[in-house]
Amino acid sequence: MNEEEMEYYLEAGRLAHTILHDGEKMVTVGASVLEVVETMEGKILDAGAQIAFPLNLSLNADAAHDTASAGDERIFAEGDLVKLDLGVAIEGCIADTALSVDLGGHADLVEASRAALDRAIDLVRPGVTTGEIGAAIQAEIEGRGYQPVANLTGHGLASYSIHTDPTIPNIGIQGGAVLEEGMAIAIEPFATTGSGRVGDRSRIEIYQQVDVKPVRLPSAKRILSKVRDRRGMPFSRRWLPQEKIELALAGLVRQGVVYGYPVLHDVEGSFVSQAEHTLIVTADGAIVTTR
């Protein structure tokens, strides 16, 4: 990583931190899900940066990959546990950060994921394995009486790419990738009162272009034109021209041009918390860009 890239990562991290905590204050009982999402995304654009992925706003047993739909009428209710997961890109250098907002009764669960993240960050340096980091996350969460979500992981970051190697587990594994100086990584522990594994819901609001192929439908061409400047970063159904969108998106998914990300859900009645920071691995440990 050269000095210019480092500065872009740091700038993206500072902006992401500010907007995430501004959004945290907006999440109150009776507030609009759509308004929070559009306000936070708008602040990224107003700052001259790119939205690295649609703001993830996931409630209660939903762990990740939800966002507001067009015309979304949901409001926050007392007792909700709200995950805000925000991505900012500057010249392709991404800051990925998340926190959980407790609207009643979940303070210990929120602290479990936050404490696990802090413990993981303390371990980061060249030569440490991702398996060691996962073991530390698991021990912190289980020590507080909760389960880590085993099939969600942290990840590497690269130019315009949100999920690259290394994969950073939230449970202990043998070995794993070895951290190297100059890596950009996101560590994101999830703690749950449920099963410790998430599955797909039918709801899909976030998509990503994963291939380039000729398409025939004018509505599909309009979608691809709309997301071309994203350079492969995910997009929201809400951002698209709404006319004939369902048919066009379904066709693009069937052709393998676009991939849809289902909302990820633990067992009904459970609650999931999340915390996340982006880090740059250095010889002396880690720079946390989003703190």
Short mmCIF file of C-alpha atoms in Angstrom, two decimals:
data_model
loop_
_atom_site.label_atom_id
_atom_site.label_comp_id
_atom_site.label_asym_id
_atom_site.label_seq_id
_atom_site.Cartn_x
_atom_site.Cartn_y
_atom_site.Cartn_z
CA MET A 1 0.00 0.00 0.00
CA ASN A 2 1.50 3.34 -1.04
CA GLU A 3 1.15 6.65 0.81
CA GLU A 4 -1.62 7.94 -1.45
CA GLU A 5 -3.73 4.81 -0.93
CA MET A 6 -3.14 5.01 2.81
CA GLU A 7 -4.43 8.59 2.88
CA TYR A 8 -7.55 7.60 0.93
CA TYR A 9 -8.22 4.75 3.39
CA LEU A 10 -7.77 7.12 6.32
CA GLU A 11 -10.01 9.78 4.75
CA ALA A 12 -12.72 7.22 4.00
CA GLY A 13 -12.46 5.94 7.56
CA ARG A 14 -12.83 9.37 9.13
CA LEU A 15 -15.90 10.10 7.01
CA ALA A 16 -17.46 6.69 7.71
CA HIS A 17 -16.97 7.14 11.46
CA THR A 18 -18.67 10.54 11.46
CA ILE A 19 -21.66 9.45 9.37
CA LEU A 20 -22.15 6.19 11.27
CA HIS A 21 -22.37 8.00 14.60
CA ASP A 22 -24.63 10.68 13.13
CA GLY A 23 -26.90 7.85 11.99
CA GLU A 24 -26.79 6.22 15.41
CA LYS A 25 -28.42 9.34 16.88
CA MET A 26 -31.23 9.14 14.31
CA VAL A 27 -32.27 5.62 15.34
CA THR A 28 -35.01 6.28 17.88
CA VAL A 29 -38.39 4.73 18.60
CA GLY A 30 -40.86 5.93 15.95
CA ALA A 31 -38.21 7.10 13.47
CA SER A 32 -38.43 6.05 9.82
CA VAL A 33 -36.14 3.30 8.52
CA LEU A 34 -36.20 4.84 5.03
CA GLU A 35 -35.32 8.31 6.33
CA VAL A 36 -32.34 7.03 8.31
CA VAL A 37 -31.00 5.07 5.35
CA GLU A 38 -31.44 7.83 2.78
CA THR A 39 -30.01 10.48 5.10
CA MET A 40 -26.88 8.47 5.86
CA GLU A 41 -26.30 7.54 2.21
CA GLY A 42 -26.91 11.17 1.23
CA LYS A 43 -24.22 12.35 3.62
CA ILE A 44 -21.68 10.12 1.88
CA LEU A 45 -22.54 11.58 -1.50
CA ASP A 46 -22.65 15.15 -0.16
CA ALA A 47 -19.07 14.68 1.06
CA GLY A 48 -17.94 13.79 -2.46
CA ALA A 49 -17.37 10.10 -1.70
CA GLN A 50 -19.03 6.97 -3.07
CA ILE A 51 -21.40 4.64 -1.26
CA ALA A 52 -19.36 1.42 -1.11
CA PHE A 53 -22.54 -0.61 -0.57
CA PRO A 54 -26.14 0.26 0.33
CA LEU A 55 -26.43 1.10 4.01
CA ASN A 56 -27.23 -2.18 5.75
CA LEU A 57 -29.94 -1.64 8.34
CA SER A 58 -30.92 -4.96 9.85
CA LEU A 59 -33.36 -5.51 12.71
CA ASN A 60 -33.42 -7.98 15.58
CA ALA A 61 -32.91 -11.56 14.28
CA ASP A 62 -31.80 -10.23 10.89
CA ALA A 63 -28.01 -10.03 11.02
CA ALA A 64 -27.07 -8.41 7.71
CA HIS A 65 -27.92 -7.48 4.12
CA ASP A 66 -31.17 -5.65 4.77
CA THR A 67 -31.73 -2.05 3.68
CA ALA A 68 -34.70 0.19 3.07
CA SER A 69 -36.90 -0.61 0.09
CA ALA A 70 -38.47 2.07 -2.11
CA GLY A 71 -41.40 3.49 -0.15
CA ASP A 72 -40.41 1.54 2.97
CA GLU A 73 -42.95 2.30 5.73
CA ARG A 74 -41.16 0.55 8.61
CA ILE A 75 -40.48 2.50 11.79
CA PHE A 76 -38.33 1.58 14.76
CA ALA A 77 -40.14 0.08 17.75
CA GLU A 78 -39.26 -0.13 21.41
CA GLY A 79 -37.16 -3.23 22.02
CA ASP A 80 -35.61 -3.30 18.53
CA LEU A 81 -31.94 -4.08 18.09
CA VAL A 82 -30.72 -2.20 15.01
CA LYS A 83 -27.53 -2.92 13.10
CA LEU A 84 -26.10 -0.07 11.00
CA ASP A 85 -23.37 -1.22 8.59
CA LEU A 86 -21.88 1.57 6.46
CA GLY A 87 -19.41 1.59 3.57
CA VAL A 88 -17.56 4.63 2.18
CA ALA A 89 -15.27 4.54 -0.87
CA ILE A 90 -12.77 7.23 -1.87
CA GLU A 91 -10.87 6.47 -5.08
CA GLY A 92 -11.79 2.84 -4.54
CA CYS A 93 -10.34 2.70 -1.01
CA ILE A 94 -13.09 1.46 1.31
CA ALA A 95 -14.02 2.02 4.93
CA ASP A 96 -16.47 -0.57 6.27
CA THR A 97 -17.83 -0.03 9.78
CA ALA A 98 -20.83 -1.04 11.84
CA LEU A 99 -22.47 -0.68 15.22
CA SER A 100 -25.63 -1.82 16.97
CA VAL A 101 -28.26 0.49 18.47
CA ASP A 102 -30.21 -0.86 21.44
CA LEU A 103 -33.79 0.39 21.64
CA GLY A 104 -34.48 -1.58 24.79
CA GLY A 105 -33.09 -4.55 26.69
CA HIS A 106 -30.04 -5.57 24.67
CA ALA A 107 -27.13 -3.65 26.23
CA ASP A 108 -25.16 -6.77 27.21
CA LEU A 109 -25.55 -8.30 23.75
CA VAL A 110 -24.38 -5.07 22.10
CA GLU A 111 -21.37 -4.98 24.41
CA ALA A 112 -20.50 -8.59 23.54
CA SER A 113 -19.86 -7.85 19.86
CA ARG A 114 -18.14 -4.56 20.68
CA ALA A 115 -15.81 -6.14 23.26
CA ALA A 116 -15.02 -9.00 20.86
CA LEU A 117 -14.03 -6.46 18.20
CA ASP A 118 -11.73 -4.63 20.63
CA ARG A 119 -10.10 -7.90 21.66
CA ALA A 120 -9.55 -8.88 18.02
CA ILE A 121 -8.04 -5.50 17.13
CA ASP A 122 -5.50 -5.89 19.95
CA LEU A 123 -4.20 -9.06 18.27
CA VAL A 124 -3.73 -7.64 14.77
CA ARG A 125 -0.13 -7.53 13.56
CA PRO A 126 1.89 -9.24 10.83
CA GLY A 127 2.26 -12.98 11.42
CA VAL A 128 -0.96 -13.45 13.39
CA THR A 129 -3.38 -15.94 11.87
CA THR A 130 -7.04 -15.32 11.24
CA GLY A 131 -7.72 -18.48 13.24
CA GLU A 132 -6.22 -16.83 16.32
CA ILE A 133 -8.40 -13.78 15.81
CA GLY A 134 -11.51 -15.94 15.43
CA ALA A 135 -10.70 -17.82 18.63
CA ALA A 136 -10.40 -14.54 20.54
CA ILE A 137 -13.75 -13.31 19.18
CA GLN A 138 -15.43 -16.60 20.08
CA ALA A 139 -14.01 -16.62 23.61
CA GLU A 140 -15.14 -13.05 24.29
CA ILE A 141 -18.69 -13.60 23.06
CA GLU A 142 -19.19 -17.01 24.66
CA GLY A 143 -17.70 -15.72 27.92
CA ARG A 144 -20.59 -13.24 28.03
CA GLY A 145 -23.21 -15.95 27.55
CA TYR A 146 -23.91 -15.53 23.83
CA GLN A 147 -23.05 -17.31 20.59
CA PRO A 148 -20.81 -15.95 17.83
CA VAL A 149 -22.39 -16.21 14.39
CA ALA A 150 -20.20 -18.92 12.91
CA ASN A 151 -21.11 -18.47 9.24
CA LEU A 152 -20.50 -14.73 9.06
CA THR A 153 -16.95 -13.45 8.77
CA GLY A 154 -14.75 -10.43 8.45
CA HIS A 155 -12.84 -9.95 5.22
CA GLY A 156 -10.14 -8.21 3.29
CA LEU A 157 -10.68 -5.03 1.31
CA ALA A 158 -9.23 -4.06 -2.05
CA SER A 159 -9.77 -1.42 -4.72
CA TYR A 160 -13.55 -1.16 -5.29
CA SER A 161 -13.89 -4.61 -3.73
CA ILE A 162 -15.60 -5.16 -0.39
CA HIS A 163 -14.97 -8.87 0.16
CA THR A 164 -11.51 -10.20 -0.64
CA ASP A 165 -9.04 -12.49 1.13
CA PRO A 166 -8.35 -12.98 3.95
CA THR A 167 -11.53 -14.32 5.49
CA ILE A 168 -11.60 -13.55 9.22
CA PRO A 169 -13.78 -16.01 11.13
CA ASN A 170 -15.82 -15.25 14.24
CA ILE A 171 -14.94 -18.65 15.70
CA GLY A 172 -11.63 -20.37 16.31
CA ILE A 173 -10.25 -22.43 13.44
CA GLN A 174 -6.98 -24.27 12.88
CA GLY A 175 -4.52 -22.06 11.05
CA GLY A 176 -6.15 -19.66 8.67
CA ALA A 177 -4.54 -16.89 6.64
CA VAL A 178 -1.50 -15.09 8.01
CA LEU A 179 -1.82 -11.32 8.29
CA GLU A 180 0.72 -9.29 6.35
CA GLU A 181 1.85 -5.68 6.58
CA GLY A 182 -0.17 -3.44 4.25
CA MET A 183 -3.35 -5.52 4.29
CA ALA A 184 -6.67 -3.65 4.59
CA ILE A 185 -9.14 -5.75 6.56
CA ALA A 186 -12.55 -5.45 8.19
CA ILE A 187 -13.23 -7.36 11.40
CA GLU A 188 -16.93 -7.75 12.27
CA PRO A 189 -18.02 -9.92 15.19
CA PHE A 190 -21.68 -10.88 15.40
CA ALA A 191 -23.12 -12.06 18.73
CA THR A 192 -26.51 -13.73 18.97
CA THR A 193 -29.05 -15.07 21.44
CA GLY A 194 -30.05 -17.59 18.77
CA SER A 195 -28.51 -20.57 17.01
CA GLY A 196 -25.17 -19.06 16.02
CA ARG A 197 -25.86 -19.60 12.33
CA VAL A 198 -27.79 -17.47 9.85
CA GLY A 199 -29.82 -18.50 6.83
CA ASP A 200 -31.34 -16.73 3.83
CA ARG A 201 -34.66 -14.96 3.96
CA SER A 202 -36.68 -14.42 0.79
CA ARG A 203 -36.22 -10.63 1.04
CA ILE A 204 -33.54 -9.28 -1.33
CA GLU A 205 -32.87 -5.56 -1.59
CA ILE A 206 -29.11 -5.54 -2.34
CA TYR A 207 -27.53 -6.68 -5.60
CA GLN A 208 -24.13 -6.67 -7.27
CA GLN A 209 -23.08 -6.85 -10.89
CA VAL A 210 -20.73 -9.83 -11.15
CA ASP A 211 -20.36 -10.29 -14.92
CA VAL A 212 -20.67 -8.47 -18.23
CA LYS A 213 -22.91 -10.07 -20.85
CA PRO A 214 -25.19 -8.75 -23.60
CA VAL A 215 -28.79 -8.24 -22.44
CA ARG A 216 -31.93 -7.70 -24.53
CA LEU A 217 -34.56 -6.16 -22.30
CA PRO A 218 -34.51 -2.32 -22.35
CA SER A 219 -35.32 -2.32 -18.62
CA ALA A 220 -32.29 -4.56 -17.93
CA LYS A 221 -30.10 -2.25 -20.01
CA ARG A 222 -31.35 0.69 -17.92
CA ILE A 223 -30.34 -1.08 -14.72
CA LEU A 224 -26.84 -1.85 -15.99
CA SER A 225 -26.45 1.71 -17.21
CA LYS A 226 -27.47 2.99 -13.79
CA VAL A 227 -24.91 0.87 -11.91
CA ARG A 228 -22.02 1.03 -14.39
CA ASP A 229 -20.09 3.64 -12.43
CA ARG A 230 -20.20 1.43 -9.31
CA ARG A 231 -17.36 -0.66 -10.77
CA GLY A 232 -18.78 -3.82 -9.26
CA MET A 233 -19.71 -2.44 -5.84
CA PRO A 234 -23.16 -3.51 -4.59
CA PHE A 235 -26.28 -1.46 -5.26
CA SER A 236 -29.80 -1.14 -3.86
CA ARG A 237 -33.02 -2.04 -5.64
CA ARG A 238 -34.24 1.33 -4.25
CA TRP A 239 -31.69 3.23 -6.42
CA LEU A 240 -33.01 1.81 -9.69
CA PRO A 241 -35.66 3.05 -12.13
CA GLN A 242 -38.75 1.36 -10.70
CA GLU A 243 -40.59 0.60 -13.97
CA LYS A 244 -40.50 -3.14 -14.84
CA ILE A 245 -37.75 -3.63 -12.29
CA GLU A 246 -38.78 -7.10 -11.05
CA LEU A 247 -38.67 -8.76 -14.46
CA ALA A 248 -35.40 -7.07 -15.36
CA LEU A 249 -33.64 -7.95 -12.12
CA ALA A 250 -34.86 -11.55 -12.24
CA GLY A 251 -33.53 -11.90 -15.78
CA LEU A 252 -30.15 -10.42 -14.85
CA VAL A 253 -29.86 -12.81 -11.92
CA ARG A 254 -30.78 -15.83 -14.11
CA GLN A 255 -28.13 -14.80 -16.65
CA GLY A 256 -25.47 -14.55 -13.95
CA VAL A 257 -24.92 -10.85 -14.64
CA VAL A 258 -26.22 -9.76 -11.24
CA TYR A 259 -26.15 -11.49 -7.86
CA GLY A 260 -28.77 -10.85 -5.16
CA TYR A 261 -27.88 -10.84 -1.45
CA PRO A 262 -30.71 -12.28 0.68
CA VAL A 263 -31.25 -10.85 4.14
CA LEU A 264 -29.41 -13.12 6.61
CA HIS A 265 -31.53 -14.26 9.54
CA ASP A 266 -31.01 -16.22 12.76
CA VAL A 267 -33.90 -18.13 14.35
CA GLU A 268 -37.16 -16.28 14.89
CA GLY A 269 -37.30 -14.45 18.21
CA SER A 270 -33.53 -14.16 18.55
CA PHE A 271 -31.46 -10.98 18.54
CA VAL A 272 -28.13 -10.37 16.80
CA SER A 273 -25.62 -7.60 17.49
CA GLN A 274 -22.72 -6.48 15.29
CA ALA A 275 -19.64 -4.30 15.60
CA GLU A 276 -17.10 -3.59 12.86
CA HIS A 277 -13.99 -1.56 12.10
CA THR A 278 -11.64 -1.30 9.14
CA LEU A 279 -7.93 -1.73 9.86
CA ILE A 280 -4.64 -1.38 8.04
CA VAL A 281 -2.07 -3.94 9.20
CA THR A 282 1.26 -2.25 10.02
CA ALA A 283 4.58 -3.48 11.33
CA ASP A 284 3.62 -2.22 14.80
CA GLY A 285 0.05 -3.54 14.90
CA ALA A 286 -2.94 -1.92 13.25
CA ILE A 287 -4.29 1.47 12.28
CA VAL A 288 -8.04 1.52 12.87
CA THR A 289 -9.31 3.83 10.13
CA THR A 290 -12.92 3.98 11.33
CA ARG A 291 -12.43 4.55 15.07
#
